[in-house]
Amino acid sequence: MSITREDCLALDASDPLRACRARFQLEEGIIYLDGNSLGALPHGVAEHVALVVEHEWGKGLIRSWNEAGWYVSPARVGAKLAPLLGAKHDEVTVTESISINLFKLLVAAARLRPARSEILAERGNFPSDNHIVESVARLLGKKTRFVPAGEIAQAIGADTGVVTLSHVNYRSAEVQDMARVTEAVHAKGALIVWDLAHSSGAVDLQLDACRADFAVGCGYKFLNGGPGAPSHIFVAERHLGSLDQPLTGWFGHAEPFRFDDGYRRADGIRHMLCSTPQMLSMAAFEKALDAFEGVSMAEVERKGRALGDLMIALHDERLGRLGCGLATLRDAKRRGNHVSLTHEAGYAVMRALIGRGVIGDFRAPDVMRFGFGPLYVRYVDIHDAVTAIADILERGEFKNEALAERQAVT
Ligand SMILES: Cc1ncc(COP(=O)(O)O)c(C=O)c1O
Protein backbone atom coordinates (compact mmCIF):
# COMPACT_ATOMS: atom_id res chain seq x y z
CA MET A 1 0.00 0.00 0.00
CA SER A 2 1.41 3.36 -0.95
CA ILE A 3 2.48 6.02 1.56
CA THR A 4 0.16 9.03 1.50
CA ARG A 5 0.66 12.66 2.47
CA GLU A 6 -1.80 12.08 5.33
CA ASP A 7 0.39 9.23 6.65
CA CYS A 8 3.30 11.66 6.78
CA LEU A 9 1.24 14.37 8.51
CA ALA A 10 0.27 11.77 11.12
CA LEU A 11 3.96 10.96 11.69
CA ASP A 12 4.66 14.66 12.20
CA ALA A 13 1.80 14.96 14.68
CA SER A 14 3.31 12.24 16.88
CA ASP A 15 6.97 13.30 16.43
CA PRO A 16 8.56 13.95 19.87
CA LEU A 17 10.81 16.59 18.24
CA ARG A 18 7.99 18.44 16.45
CA ALA A 19 8.22 21.51 18.71
CA CYS A 20 11.90 22.05 17.77
CA ARG A 21 11.03 23.32 14.28
CA ALA A 22 9.81 26.57 15.85
CA ARG A 23 13.39 27.17 17.02
CA PHE A 24 14.40 27.87 13.39
CA GLN A 25 13.80 30.70 10.99
CA LEU A 26 12.50 28.82 7.95
CA GLU A 27 10.92 30.55 5.01
CA GLU A 28 7.40 29.47 4.07
CA GLY A 29 7.38 27.33 0.92
CA ILE A 30 10.99 26.14 1.24
CA ILE A 31 11.74 22.48 1.95
CA TYR A 32 15.26 22.48 3.28
CA LEU A 33 17.07 19.16 2.89
CA ASP A 34 20.62 20.44 2.96
CA GLY A 35 21.36 20.46 6.68
CA ASN A 36 24.35 18.26 5.94
CA SER A 37 26.06 21.09 4.02
CA LEU A 38 24.69 24.16 5.79
CA GLY A 39 22.17 23.89 8.62
CA ALA A 40 19.20 26.26 8.83
CA LEU A 41 19.31 29.50 10.83
CA PRO A 42 18.11 29.12 14.44
CA HIS A 43 16.02 31.95 15.90
CA GLY A 44 18.01 34.30 18.07
CA VAL A 45 21.32 33.91 16.22
CA ALA A 46 20.94 37.01 14.05
CA GLU A 47 20.03 39.14 17.09
CA HIS A 48 22.88 37.69 19.14
CA VAL A 49 25.46 38.38 16.42
CA ALA A 50 24.09 41.93 16.05
CA LEU A 51 24.49 42.39 19.81
CA VAL A 52 28.06 41.11 19.74
CA VAL A 53 28.86 43.48 16.86
CA GLU A 54 27.15 46.55 18.26
CA HIS A 55 27.66 46.12 21.97
CA GLU A 56 30.69 43.90 22.55
CA TRP A 57 32.72 45.12 19.57
CA GLY A 58 31.23 48.60 19.04
CA LYS A 59 31.16 49.65 22.68
CA GLY A 60 33.32 47.12 24.54
CA LEU A 61 36.11 47.32 21.95
CA ILE A 62 39.32 45.55 23.00
CA ARG A 63 37.97 45.17 26.55
CA SER A 64 35.57 42.49 25.31
CA TRP A 65 38.38 39.93 25.07
CA ASN A 66 38.21 39.92 28.88
CA GLU A 67 34.85 41.39 29.80
CA ALA A 68 32.67 39.59 27.24
CA GLY A 69 34.62 36.36 27.62
CA TRP A 70 35.93 36.28 24.03
CA TYR A 71 39.32 34.97 25.15
CA VAL A 72 37.87 31.88 26.81
CA SER A 73 35.19 31.29 24.15
CA PRO A 74 36.85 28.22 22.50
CA ALA A 75 36.73 26.35 25.82
CA ARG A 76 33.31 27.71 26.82
CA VAL A 77 31.68 26.74 23.51
CA GLY A 78 33.55 23.42 23.53
CA ALA A 79 32.05 22.66 26.96
CA LYS A 80 28.58 23.54 25.68
CA LEU A 81 29.03 21.17 22.72
CA ALA A 82 30.69 18.30 24.61
CA PRO A 83 27.48 16.62 25.87
CA LEU A 84 26.20 16.33 22.28
CA LEU A 85 29.35 14.34 21.46
CA GLY A 86 29.39 12.10 24.51
CA ALA A 87 32.56 13.84 25.70
CA LYS A 88 33.75 15.59 28.87
CA HIS A 89 33.68 19.39 29.01
CA ASP A 90 37.45 19.77 28.93
CA GLU A 91 37.97 17.34 26.02
CA VAL A 92 36.42 19.62 23.37
CA THR A 93 37.40 22.97 21.91
CA VAL A 94 36.04 25.05 19.04
CA THR A 95 38.41 26.58 16.49
CA GLU A 96 39.41 26.90 12.84
CA SER A 97 38.22 24.44 10.15
CA ILE A 98 37.95 20.66 9.82
CA SER A 99 40.90 20.39 7.42
CA ILE A 100 43.19 22.49 9.62
CA ASN A 101 42.17 20.63 12.76
CA LEU A 102 42.63 17.29 11.04
CA PHE A 103 46.15 18.36 10.11
CA LYS A 104 46.90 19.24 13.74
CA LEU A 105 45.45 15.98 15.07
CA LEU A 106 47.14 13.71 12.53
CA VAL A 107 50.55 15.19 13.24
CA ALA A 108 49.95 15.11 17.01
CA ALA A 109 48.79 11.47 16.82
CA ALA A 110 51.75 10.45 14.62
CA ARG A 111 54.12 12.08 17.11
CA LEU A 112 52.68 9.79 19.80
CA ARG A 113 53.65 6.76 17.68
CA PRO A 114 57.07 7.85 16.33
CA ALA A 115 58.36 4.35 15.56
CA ARG A 116 55.43 3.47 13.32
CA SER A 117 55.76 4.36 9.66
CA GLU A 118 52.21 4.25 8.29
CA ILE A 119 49.03 6.34 8.28
CA LEU A 120 46.03 4.19 7.34
CA ALA A 121 43.07 6.09 5.90
CA GLU A 122 39.70 5.59 4.25
CA ARG A 123 39.56 5.26 0.47
CA GLY A 124 36.53 7.25 -0.68
CA ASN A 125 36.61 9.62 2.29
CA PHE A 126 35.92 13.30 1.71
CA PRO A 127 38.82 14.29 -0.57
CA SER A 128 40.06 17.14 1.63
CA ASP A 129 40.78 14.64 4.43
CA ASN A 130 42.92 12.46 2.21
CA HIS A 131 44.73 15.47 0.72
CA ILE A 132 45.68 16.37 4.30
CA VAL A 133 46.70 12.75 5.07
CA GLU A 134 49.05 12.76 2.04
CA SER A 135 50.60 16.05 3.06
CA VAL A 136 51.11 15.00 6.68
CA ALA A 137 52.76 11.78 5.50
CA ARG A 138 55.09 13.74 3.17
CA LEU A 139 55.96 16.14 5.95
CA LEU A 140 56.72 13.43 8.52
CA GLY A 141 58.29 10.90 6.15
CA LYS A 142 55.48 8.34 6.67
CA LYS A 143 53.76 6.00 4.20
CA THR A 144 50.03 6.13 3.49
CA ARG A 145 47.61 3.32 2.73
CA PHE A 146 43.99 3.83 1.71
CA VAL A 147 41.38 1.09 2.08
CA PRO A 148 37.55 1.17 2.05
CA ALA A 149 36.08 2.10 5.45
CA GLY A 150 34.61 -1.35 6.01
CA GLU A 151 38.08 -2.93 5.67
CA ILE A 152 39.96 -0.57 7.98
CA ALA A 153 39.71 -2.76 11.09
CA GLN A 154 41.30 -5.76 9.34
CA ALA A 155 43.90 -3.67 7.52
CA ILE A 156 45.72 -2.29 10.59
CA GLY A 157 49.27 -3.56 10.58
CA ALA A 158 52.29 -3.54 12.88
CA ASP A 159 53.57 -0.39 11.07
CA THR A 160 50.29 1.51 11.42
CA GLY A 161 50.63 4.38 13.87
CA VAL A 162 47.53 6.41 13.02
CA VAL A 163 44.18 5.50 11.47
CA THR A 164 41.73 8.09 10.19
CA LEU A 165 38.25 7.76 8.71
CA SER A 166 34.82 9.35 8.66
CA HIS A 167 32.25 8.13 11.12
CA VAL A 168 29.53 8.82 8.48
CA ASN A 169 30.64 8.83 4.85
CA TYR A 170 29.76 12.07 3.04
CA ARG A 171 28.44 10.29 -0.03
CA SER A 172 27.02 6.90 1.00
CA ALA A 173 26.04 7.93 4.56
CA GLU A 174 27.52 4.60 5.75
CA VAL A 175 28.15 4.71 9.51
CA GLN A 176 31.14 2.98 11.04
CA ASP A 177 30.89 1.16 14.34
CA MET A 178 32.98 3.56 16.39
CA ALA A 179 33.47 1.26 19.40
CA ARG A 180 34.44 -1.76 17.32
CA VAL A 181 36.84 0.05 14.96
CA THR A 182 38.45 1.97 17.82
CA GLU A 183 38.97 -1.25 19.75
CA ALA A 184 40.59 -2.90 16.69
CA VAL A 185 42.91 0.12 16.29
CA HIS A 186 43.93 0.00 19.94
CA ALA A 187 44.44 -3.77 19.85
CA LYS A 188 47.16 -3.14 17.25
CA GLY A 189 48.73 -0.35 19.28
CA ALA A 190 47.64 2.46 16.94
CA LEU A 191 45.61 5.64 17.49
CA ILE A 192 42.48 6.84 15.70
CA VAL A 193 41.30 10.24 14.43
CA TRP A 194 37.57 10.26 13.59
CA ASP A 195 36.02 12.76 11.18
CA LEU A 196 32.59 13.60 12.60
CA ALA A 197 31.61 16.08 9.84
CA HIS A 198 28.36 14.23 9.10
CA SER A 199 27.80 12.98 12.65
CA SER A 200 27.97 15.91 15.11
CA GLY A 201 24.42 17.13 15.73
CA ALA A 202 22.88 14.23 13.78
CA VAL A 203 23.98 11.05 15.51
CA ASP A 204 24.06 10.02 19.17
CA LEU A 205 27.84 10.13 19.52
CA GLN A 206 29.53 8.51 22.54
CA LEU A 207 33.18 9.45 22.04
CA ASP A 208 34.27 8.61 25.58
CA ALA A 209 32.30 5.38 25.87
CA CYS A 210 33.81 4.27 22.52
CA ARG A 211 37.34 5.10 23.77
CA ALA A 212 37.95 7.40 20.75
CA ASP A 213 41.39 9.04 20.82
CA PHE A 214 40.81 12.11 18.65
CA ALA A 215 38.02 13.58 16.55
CA VAL A 216 37.25 16.58 14.41
CA GLY A 217 33.78 17.85 13.52
CA CYS A 218 31.83 20.49 11.66
CA GLY A 219 29.95 23.51 13.00
CA TYR A 220 28.06 24.53 9.88
CA LYS A 221 26.23 21.31 9.01
CA PHE A 222 23.90 19.60 11.50
CA LEU A 223 24.93 21.95 14.32
CA ASN A 224 23.53 24.91 12.37
CA GLY A 225 26.39 27.27 13.28
CA GLY A 226 26.27 29.29 10.03
CA PRO A 227 28.44 29.48 6.90
CA GLY A 228 32.07 28.82 7.78
CA ALA A 229 31.24 28.19 11.46
CA PRO A 230 34.26 27.04 13.46
CA SER A 231 35.02 23.35 13.63
CA HIS A 232 35.51 21.35 16.85
CA ILE A 233 38.28 19.14 18.13
CA PHE A 234 37.97 16.29 20.61
CA VAL A 235 41.01 14.91 22.44
CA ALA A 236 40.51 12.10 24.96
CA GLU A 237 41.54 13.16 28.45
CA ARG A 238 44.27 10.49 28.58
CA HIS A 239 46.13 12.19 25.68
CA LEU A 240 45.79 15.80 26.81
CA GLY A 241 49.02 15.82 28.78
CA SER A 242 51.22 14.41 26.00
CA LEU A 243 49.94 16.15 22.89
CA ASP A 244 52.33 17.96 20.57
CA GLN A 245 50.37 19.61 17.77
CA PRO A 246 52.26 21.29 14.93
CA LEU A 247 50.54 24.69 14.54
CA THR A 248 52.14 26.29 17.55
CA GLY A 249 50.48 29.67 17.40
CA TRP A 250 50.20 31.87 20.43
CA PHE A 251 46.66 30.84 21.43
CA GLY A 252 47.98 27.37 22.27
CA HIS A 253 50.81 28.78 24.36
CA ALA A 254 50.73 28.35 28.16
CA GLU A 255 50.92 32.11 28.71
CA PRO A 256 50.46 33.98 25.42
CA PHE A 257 50.44 37.39 27.06
CA ARG A 258 53.90 36.98 28.56
CA PHE A 259 55.22 37.25 25.00
CA ASP A 260 58.05 34.84 25.72
CA ASP A 261 60.29 33.98 22.79
CA GLY A 262 59.98 30.23 23.22
CA TYR A 263 56.84 28.09 22.84
CA ARG A 264 55.50 26.40 25.97
CA ARG A 265 52.37 24.35 25.35
CA ALA A 266 49.20 25.17 27.27
CA ASP A 267 47.87 22.44 29.50
CA GLY A 268 44.88 20.57 28.27
CA ILE A 269 42.73 21.10 25.19
CA ARG A 270 43.79 24.76 24.83
CA HIS A 271 47.06 23.51 23.30
CA MET A 272 45.00 22.59 20.20
CA LEU A 273 44.36 26.29 19.47
CA CYS A 274 46.56 28.24 17.13
CA SER A 275 45.16 31.71 16.39
CA THR A 276 42.81 34.43 17.56
CA PRO A 277 39.23 33.10 17.56
CA GLN A 278 36.99 34.45 14.78
CA MET A 279 34.56 35.95 17.22
CA LEU A 280 31.59 36.71 14.98
CA SER A 281 31.48 33.12 13.71
CA MET A 282 32.06 31.87 17.24
CA ALA A 283 29.17 34.00 18.54
CA ALA A 284 26.80 32.62 15.89
CA PHE A 285 27.86 29.04 16.63
CA GLU A 286 27.55 29.43 20.38
CA LYS A 287 24.04 30.81 20.13
CA ALA A 288 22.99 28.22 17.51
CA LEU A 289 23.71 25.43 19.99
CA ASP A 290 20.73 26.65 22.06
CA ALA A 291 18.54 24.87 19.49
CA PHE A 292 19.69 21.57 21.04
CA GLU A 293 18.68 22.54 24.57
CA GLY A 294 16.73 19.74 26.23
CA VAL A 295 16.95 17.58 23.11
CA SER A 296 17.88 13.91 23.38
CA MET A 297 20.52 12.98 20.80
CA ALA A 298 19.12 9.43 20.81
CA GLU A 299 15.81 10.92 19.64
CA VAL A 300 17.61 13.04 17.00
CA GLU A 301 19.32 9.92 15.65
CA ARG A 302 16.08 7.92 15.71
CA LYS A 303 14.19 10.60 13.77
CA GLY A 304 17.00 11.01 11.24
CA ARG A 305 16.82 7.29 10.51
CA ALA A 306 13.04 7.37 10.24
CA LEU A 307 13.20 10.29 7.77
CA GLY A 308 15.77 8.35 5.73
CA ASP A 309 13.63 5.19 5.79
CA LEU A 310 10.67 7.22 4.55
CA MET A 311 12.65 8.74 1.69
CA ILE A 312 13.92 5.31 0.65
CA ALA A 313 10.41 3.81 0.76
CA LEU A 314 9.07 6.69 -1.35
CA HIS A 315 12.02 6.32 -3.73
CA ASP A 316 11.15 2.65 -4.20
CA GLU A 317 7.50 3.45 -4.81
CA ARG A 318 7.85 6.42 -7.10
CA LEU A 319 11.39 7.22 -8.26
CA GLY A 320 13.05 3.91 -9.11
CA ARG A 321 10.96 3.50 -12.25
CA LEU A 322 11.89 7.05 -13.32
CA GLY A 323 15.64 6.40 -13.57
CA CYS A 324 16.73 7.09 -9.99
CA GLY A 325 18.95 4.76 -7.99
CA LEU A 326 19.79 4.54 -4.31
CA ALA A 327 23.40 5.25 -3.33
CA THR A 328 22.75 4.87 0.41
CA LEU A 329 22.46 1.77 2.56
CA ARG A 330 18.93 0.53 3.24
CA ASP A 331 19.82 -0.67 6.74
CA ALA A 332 18.98 2.35 8.90
CA LYS A 333 21.36 1.23 11.67
CA ARG A 334 24.28 1.53 9.25
CA ARG A 335 23.12 4.80 7.68
CA GLY A 336 23.77 8.36 8.86
CA ASN A 337 21.48 11.27 8.38
CA HIS A 338 21.28 11.70 4.63
CA VAL A 339 20.03 9.81 1.61
CA SER A 340 21.82 9.92 -1.72
CA LEU A 341 19.89 9.25 -4.92
CA THR A 342 21.54 8.85 -8.29
CA HIS A 343 20.23 9.98 -11.66
CA GLU A 344 22.21 10.41 -14.85
CA ALA A 345 21.01 14.03 -15.05
CA GLY A 346 21.26 14.45 -11.26
CA TYR A 347 22.75 17.93 -11.43
CA ALA A 348 19.97 19.30 -13.64
CA VAL A 349 17.28 17.54 -11.58
CA MET A 350 18.68 19.14 -8.42
CA ARG A 351 18.74 22.59 -10.07
CA ALA A 352 15.09 22.11 -11.13
CA LEU A 353 14.20 21.03 -7.60
CA ILE A 354 15.91 24.05 -6.09
CA GLY A 355 13.92 26.18 -8.56
CA ARG A 356 10.80 24.77 -6.90
CA GLY A 357 12.06 25.53 -3.39
CA VAL A 358 13.20 21.98 -2.52
CA ILE A 359 16.83 22.41 -1.56
CA GLY A 360 19.37 19.58 -1.46
CA ASP A 361 22.83 19.36 -2.95
CA PHE A 362 24.74 17.51 -5.65
CA ARG A 363 27.92 15.48 -5.42
CA ALA A 364 29.64 14.60 -8.69
CA PRO A 365 29.28 12.57 -10.76
CA ASP A 366 25.58 11.81 -10.29
CA VAL A 367 24.52 11.99 -6.63
CA MET A 368 21.59 14.08 -5.41
CA ARG A 369 22.08 14.30 -1.67
CA PHE A 370 19.33 15.04 0.83
CA GLY A 371 20.32 15.73 4.44
CA PHE A 372 17.74 15.78 7.22
CA GLY A 373 18.13 18.26 10.06
CA PRO A 374 15.97 16.27 12.53
CA LEU A 375 15.16 19.36 14.57
CA TYR A 376 13.33 21.03 11.69
CA VAL A 377 12.68 18.60 8.83
CA ARG A 378 9.16 17.11 8.83
CA TYR A 379 7.98 13.79 7.41
CA VAL A 380 5.65 15.70 5.11
CA ASP A 381 8.68 17.56 3.70
CA ILE A 382 10.10 14.24 2.51
CA HIS A 383 6.78 13.35 0.92
CA ASP A 384 6.54 16.69 -0.87
CA ALA A 385 10.19 16.57 -1.99
CA VAL A 386 9.72 13.14 -3.57
CA THR A 387 6.52 14.34 -5.26
CA ALA A 388 8.50 17.26 -6.74
CA ILE A 389 11.32 14.97 -7.95
CA ALA A 390 8.80 12.61 -9.57
CA ASP A 391 7.05 15.51 -11.28
CA ILE A 392 10.33 16.93 -12.63
CA LEU A 393 11.31 13.51 -13.99
CA GLU A 394 7.88 12.75 -15.48
CA ARG A 395 7.65 16.11 -17.22
CA GLY A 396 11.28 15.95 -18.42
CA GLU A 397 11.79 19.40 -16.85
CA PHE A 398 15.46 18.56 -16.19
CA LYS A 399 16.17 18.48 -19.96
CA ASN A 400 16.24 22.29 -20.07
CA GLU A 401 19.86 22.97 -21.10
CA ALA A 402 20.25 25.97 -18.82
CA LEU A 403 19.91 23.64 -15.80
CA ALA A 404 22.98 21.60 -16.78
CA GLU A 405 25.32 24.61 -16.59
CA ARG A 406 27.48 24.01 -13.48
CA GLN A 407 27.70 26.63 -10.75
CA ALA A 408 30.90 26.87 -8.71
CA VAL A 409 29.33 25.32 -5.59
CA THR A 410 27.13 22.28 -6.13
C1 LIG B 1 33.61 14.71 5.74
C2 LIG B 1 34.21 16.07 5.56
N1 LIG B 1 35.51 16.27 5.94
C3 LIG B 1 36.08 17.47 5.78
C4 LIG B 1 35.40 18.55 5.23
C5 LIG B 1 36.14 19.86 5.04
O1 LIG B 1 35.70 20.83 5.90
P1 LIG B 1 36.44 22.25 6.03
O2 LIG B 1 36.02 23.05 4.85
O3 LIG B 1 35.89 22.81 7.32
O4 LIG B 1 37.89 22.03 6.09
C6 LIG B 1 34.06 18.40 4.86
C7 LIG B 1 33.31 19.53 4.28
O5 LIG B 1 32.17 19.46 3.91
C8 LIG B 1 33.44 17.12 5.01
O6 LIG B 1 32.18 16.90 4.65
PDB file of N, CA, C and O in Angstrom, residues 228-259:
ATOM      1  N   GLY A 228      30.698  28.705   7.299  1.00  0.00           N
ATOM      2  CA  GLY A 228      32.072  28.824   7.782  1.00  0.00           C
ATOM      3  C   GLY A 228      32.190  28.794   9.296  1.00  0.00           C
ATOM      4  O   GLY A 228      33.212  29.214   9.851  1.00  0.00           O
ATOM      5  N   ALA A 229      31.178  28.275   9.982  1.00  0.00           N
ATOM      6  CA  ALA A 229      31.241  28.192  11.458  1.00  0.00           C
ATOM      7  C   ALA A 229      32.496  27.427  11.866  1.00  0.00           C
ATOM      8  O   ALA A 229      32.951  26.534  11.145  1.00  0.00           O
ATOM      9  N   PRO A 230      33.058  27.757  13.044  1.00  0.00           N
ATOM     10  CA  PRO A 230      34.264  27.041  13.461  1.00  0.00           C
ATOM     11  C   PRO A 230      33.995  25.554  13.687  1.00  0.00           C
ATOM     12  O   PRO A 230      32.894  25.145  14.034  1.00  0.00           O
ATOM     13  N   SER A 231      35.040  24.793  13.457  1.00  0.00           N
ATOM     14  CA  SER A 231      35.025  23.346  13.634  1.00  0.00           C
ATOM     15  C   SER A 231      35.285  23.014  15.112  1.00  0.00           C
ATOM     16  O   SER A 231      35.595  23.911  15.912  1.00  0.00           O
ATOM     17  N   HIS A 232      35.158  21.740  15.475  1.00  0.00           N
ATOM     18  CA  HIS A 232      35.505  21.355  16.847  1.00  0.00           C
ATOM     19  C   HIS A 232      36.497  20.203  16.848  1.00  0.00           C
ATOM     20  O   HIS A 232      36.561  19.406  15.911  1.00  0.00           O
ATOM     21  N   ILE A 233      37.252  20.171  17.937  1.00  0.00           N
ATOM     22  CA  ILE A 233      38.275  19.140  18.135  1.00  0.00           C
ATOM     23  C   ILE A 233      37.958  18.420  19.431  1.00  0.00           C
ATOM     24  O   ILE A 233      37.659  19.062  20.441  1.00  0.00           O
ATOM     25  N   PHE A 234      38.072  17.098  19.389  1.00  0.00           N
ATOM     26  CA  PHE A 234      37.975  16.288  20.613  1.00  0.00           C
ATOM     27  C   PHE A 234      39.321  15.596  20.830  1.00  0.00           C
ATOM     28  O   PHE A 234      39.884  15.013  19.891  1.00  0.00           O
ATOM     29  N   VAL A 235      39.820  15.681  22.049  1.00  0.00           N
ATOM     30  CA  VAL A 235      41.010  14.912  22.442  1.00  0.00           C
ATOM     31  C   VAL A 235      40.672  14.182  23.736  1.00  0.00           C
ATOM     32  O   VAL A 235      40.258  14.825  24.716  1.00  0.00           O
ATOM     33  N   ALA A 236      40.817  12.867  23.746  1.00  0.00           N
ATOM     34  CA  ALA A 236      40.511  12.105  24.963  1.00  0.00           C
ATOM     35  C   ALA A 236      41.417  12.573  26.091  1.00  0.00           C
ATOM     36  O   ALA A 236      42.616  12.829  25.880  1.00  0.00           O
ATOM     37  N   GLU A 237      40.829  12.657  27.264  1.00  0.00           N
ATOM     38  CA  GLU A 237      41.536  13.155  28.453  1.00  0.00           C
ATOM     39  C   GLU A 237      42.929  12.518  28.620  1.00  0.00           C
ATOM     40  O   GLU A 237      43.894  13.195  28.953  1.00  0.00           O
ATOM     41  N   ARG A 238      43.002  11.207  28.329  1.00  0.00           N
ATOM     42  CA  ARG A 238      44.267  10.494  28.581  1.00  0.00           C
ATOM     43  C   ARG A 238      45.405  10.979  27.678  1.00  0.00           C
ATOM     44  O   ARG A 238      46.563  10.731  27.972  1.00  0.00           O
ATOM     45  N   HIS A 239      45.065  11.686  26.571  1.00  0.00           N
ATOM     46  CA  HIS A 239      46.126  12.186  25.681  1.00  0.00           C
ATOM     47  C   HIS A 239      46.454  13.657  25.914  1.00  0.00           C
ATOM     48  O   HIS A 239      47.405  14.180  25.325  1.00  0.00           O
ATOM     49  N   LEU A 240      45.648  14.336  26.726  1.00  0.00           N
ATOM     50  CA  LEU A 240      45.791  15.797  26.813  1.00  0.00           C
ATOM     51  C   LEU A 240      47.168  16.219  27.316  1.00  0.00           C
ATOM     52  O   LEU A 240      47.712  17.237  26.868  1.00  0.00           O
ATOM     53  N   GLY A 241      47.740  15.416  28.205  1.00  0.00           N
ATOM     54  CA  GLY A 241      49.024  15.818  28.778  1.00  0.00           C
ATOM     55  C   GLY A 241      50.214  15.605  27.857  1.00  0.00           C
ATOM     56  O   GLY A 241      51.277  16.209  28.049  1.00  0.00           O
ATOM     57  N   SER A 242      50.055  14.768  26.816  1.00  0.00           N
ATOM     58  CA  SER A 242      51.224  14.412  26.004  1.00  0.00           C
ATOM     59  C   SER A 242      51.135  14.915  24.564  1.00  0.00           C
ATOM     60  O   SER A 242      51.993  14.600  23.739  1.00  0.00           O
ATOM     61  N   LEU A 243      50.118  15.707  24.275  1.00  0.00           N
ATOM     62  CA  LEU A 243      49.936  16.153  22.886  1.00  0.00           C
ATOM     63  C   LEU A 243      51.023  17.119  22.441  1.00  0.00           C
ATOM     64  O   LEU A 243      51.467  17.958  23.219  1.00  0.00           O
ATOM     65  N   ASP A 244      51.379  17.011  21.147  1.00  0.00           N
ATOM     66  CA  ASP A 244      52.330  17.964  20.571  1.00  0.00           C
ATOM     67  C   ASP A 244      51.828  18.284  19.170  1.00  0.00           C
ATOM     68  O   ASP A 244      52.182  17.629  18.200  1.00  0.00           O
ATOM     69  N   GLN A 245      50.955  19.289  19.089  1.00  0.00           N
ATOM     70  CA  GLN A 245      50.375  19.607  17.771  1.00  0.00           C
ATOM     71  C   GLN A 245      51.282  20.598  17.034  1.00  0.00           C
ATOM     72  O   GLN A 245      52.009  21.378  17.667  1.00  0.00           O
ATOM     73  N   PRO A 246      51.245  20.580  15.701  1.00  0.00           N
ATOM     74  CA  PRO A 246      52.264  21.286  14.926  1.00  0.00           C
ATOM     75  C   PRO A 246      52.033  22.790  14.704  1.00  0.00           C
ATOM     76  O   PRO A 246      52.981  23.507  14.397  1.00  0.00           O
ATOM     77  N   LEU A 247      50.785  23.263  14.832  1.00  0.00           N
ATOM     78  CA  LEU A 247      50.542  24.694  14.544  1.00  0.00           C
ATOM     79  C   LEU A 247      50.626  25.479  15.852  1.00  0.00           C
ATOM     80  O   LEU A 247      49.629  25.778  16.500  1.00  0.00           O
ATOM     81  N   THR A 248      51.865  25.761  16.217  1.00  0.00           N
ATOM     82  CA  THR A 248      52.139  26.289  17.547  1.00  0.00           C
ATOM     83  C   THR A 248      51.986  27.804  17.614  1.00  0.00           C
ATOM     84  O   THR A 248      52.918  28.534  17.944  1.00  0.00           O
ATOM     85  N   GLY A 249      50.774  28.234  17.288  1.00  0.00           N
ATOM     86  CA  GLY A 249      50.478  29.666  17.399  1.00  0.00           C
ATOM     87  C   GLY A 249      50.263  30.068  18.848  1.00  0.00           C
ATOM     88  O   GLY A 249      50.098  29.221  19.733  1.00  0.00           O
ATOM     89  N   TRP A 250      50.189  31.356  19.059  1.00  0.00           N
ATOM     90  CA  TRP A 250      50.196  31.871  20.435  1.00  0.00           C
ATOM     91  C   TRP A 250      48.981  31.487  21.261  1.00  0.00           C
ATOM     92  O   TRP A 250      49.064  31.426  22.487  1.00  0.00           O
ATOM     93  N   PHE A 251      47.827  31.190  20.623  1.00  0.00           N
ATOM     94  CA  PHE A 251      46.658  30.842  21.431  1.00  0.00           C
ATOM     95  C   PHE A 251      46.769  29.463  22.077  1.00  0.00           C
ATOM     96  O   PHE A 251      46.008  29.145  22.982  1.00  0.00           O
ATOM     97  N   GLY A 252      47.737  28.673  21.633  1.00  0.00           N
ATOM     98  CA  GLY A 252      47.976  27.373  22.273  1.00  0.00           C
ATOM     99  C   GLY A 252      49.138  27.407  23.247  1.00  0.00           C
ATOM    100  O   GLY A 252      49.541  26.380  23.796  1.00  0.00           O
ATOM    101  N   HIS A 253      49.686  28.586  23.445  1.00  0.00           N
ATOM    102  CA  HIS A 253      50.815  28.779  24.361  1.00  0.00           C
ATOM    103  C   HIS A 253      50.299  28.825  25.809  1.00  0.00           C
ATOM    104  O   HIS A 253      49.185  29.296  26.063  1.00  0.00           O
ATOM    105  N   ALA A 254      51.140  28.365  26.745  1.00  0.00           N
ATOM    106  CA  ALA A 254      50.731  28.346  28.157  1.00  0.00           C
ATOM    107  C   ALA A 254      50.378  29.750  28.650  1.00  0.00           C
ATOM    108  O   ALA A 254      49.398  29.935  29.380  1.00  0.00           O
ATOM    109  N   GLU A 255      51.162  30.740  28.253  1.00  0.00           N
ATOM    110  CA  GLU A 255      50.918  32.114  28.713  1.00  0.00           C
ATOM    111  C   GLU A 255      51.168  33.086  27.558  1.00  0.00           C
ATOM    112  O   GLU A 255      52.197  33.772  27.512  1.00  0.00           O
ATOM    113  N   PRO A 256      50.214  33.180  26.633  1.00  0.00           N
ATOM    114  CA  PRO A 256      50.461  33.983  25.425  1.00  0.00           C
ATOM    115  C   PRO A 256      50.794  35.437  25.720  1.00  0.00           C
ATOM    116  O   PRO A 256      51.558  36.061  24.980  1.00  0.00           O
ATOM    117  N   PHE A 257      50.239  35.958  26.796  1.00  0.00           N
ATOM    118  CA  PHE A 257      50.437  37.391  27.056  1.00  0.00           C
ATOM    119  C   PHE A 257      51.693  37.704  27.869  1.00  0.00           C
ATOM    120  O   PHE A 257      51.911  38.839  28.263  1.00  0.00           O
ATOM    121  N   ARG A 258      52.552  36.701  28.049  1.00  0.00           N
ATOM    122  CA  ARG A 258      53.896  36.979  28.564  1.00  0.00           C
ATOM    123  C   ARG A 258      54.845  37.317  27.417  1.00  0.00           C
ATOM    124  O   ARG A 258      55.929  37.840  27.611  1.00  0.00           O
ATOM    125  N   PHE A 259      54.408  36.979  26.201  1.00  0.00           N
ATOM    126  CA  PHE A 259      55.216  37.253  24.999  1.00  0.00           C
ATOM    127  C   PHE A 259      56.643  36.716  25.118  1.00  0.00           C
ATOM    128  O   PHE A 259      57.599  37.384  24.739  1.00  0.00           O
TER     129      PHE A 259
END
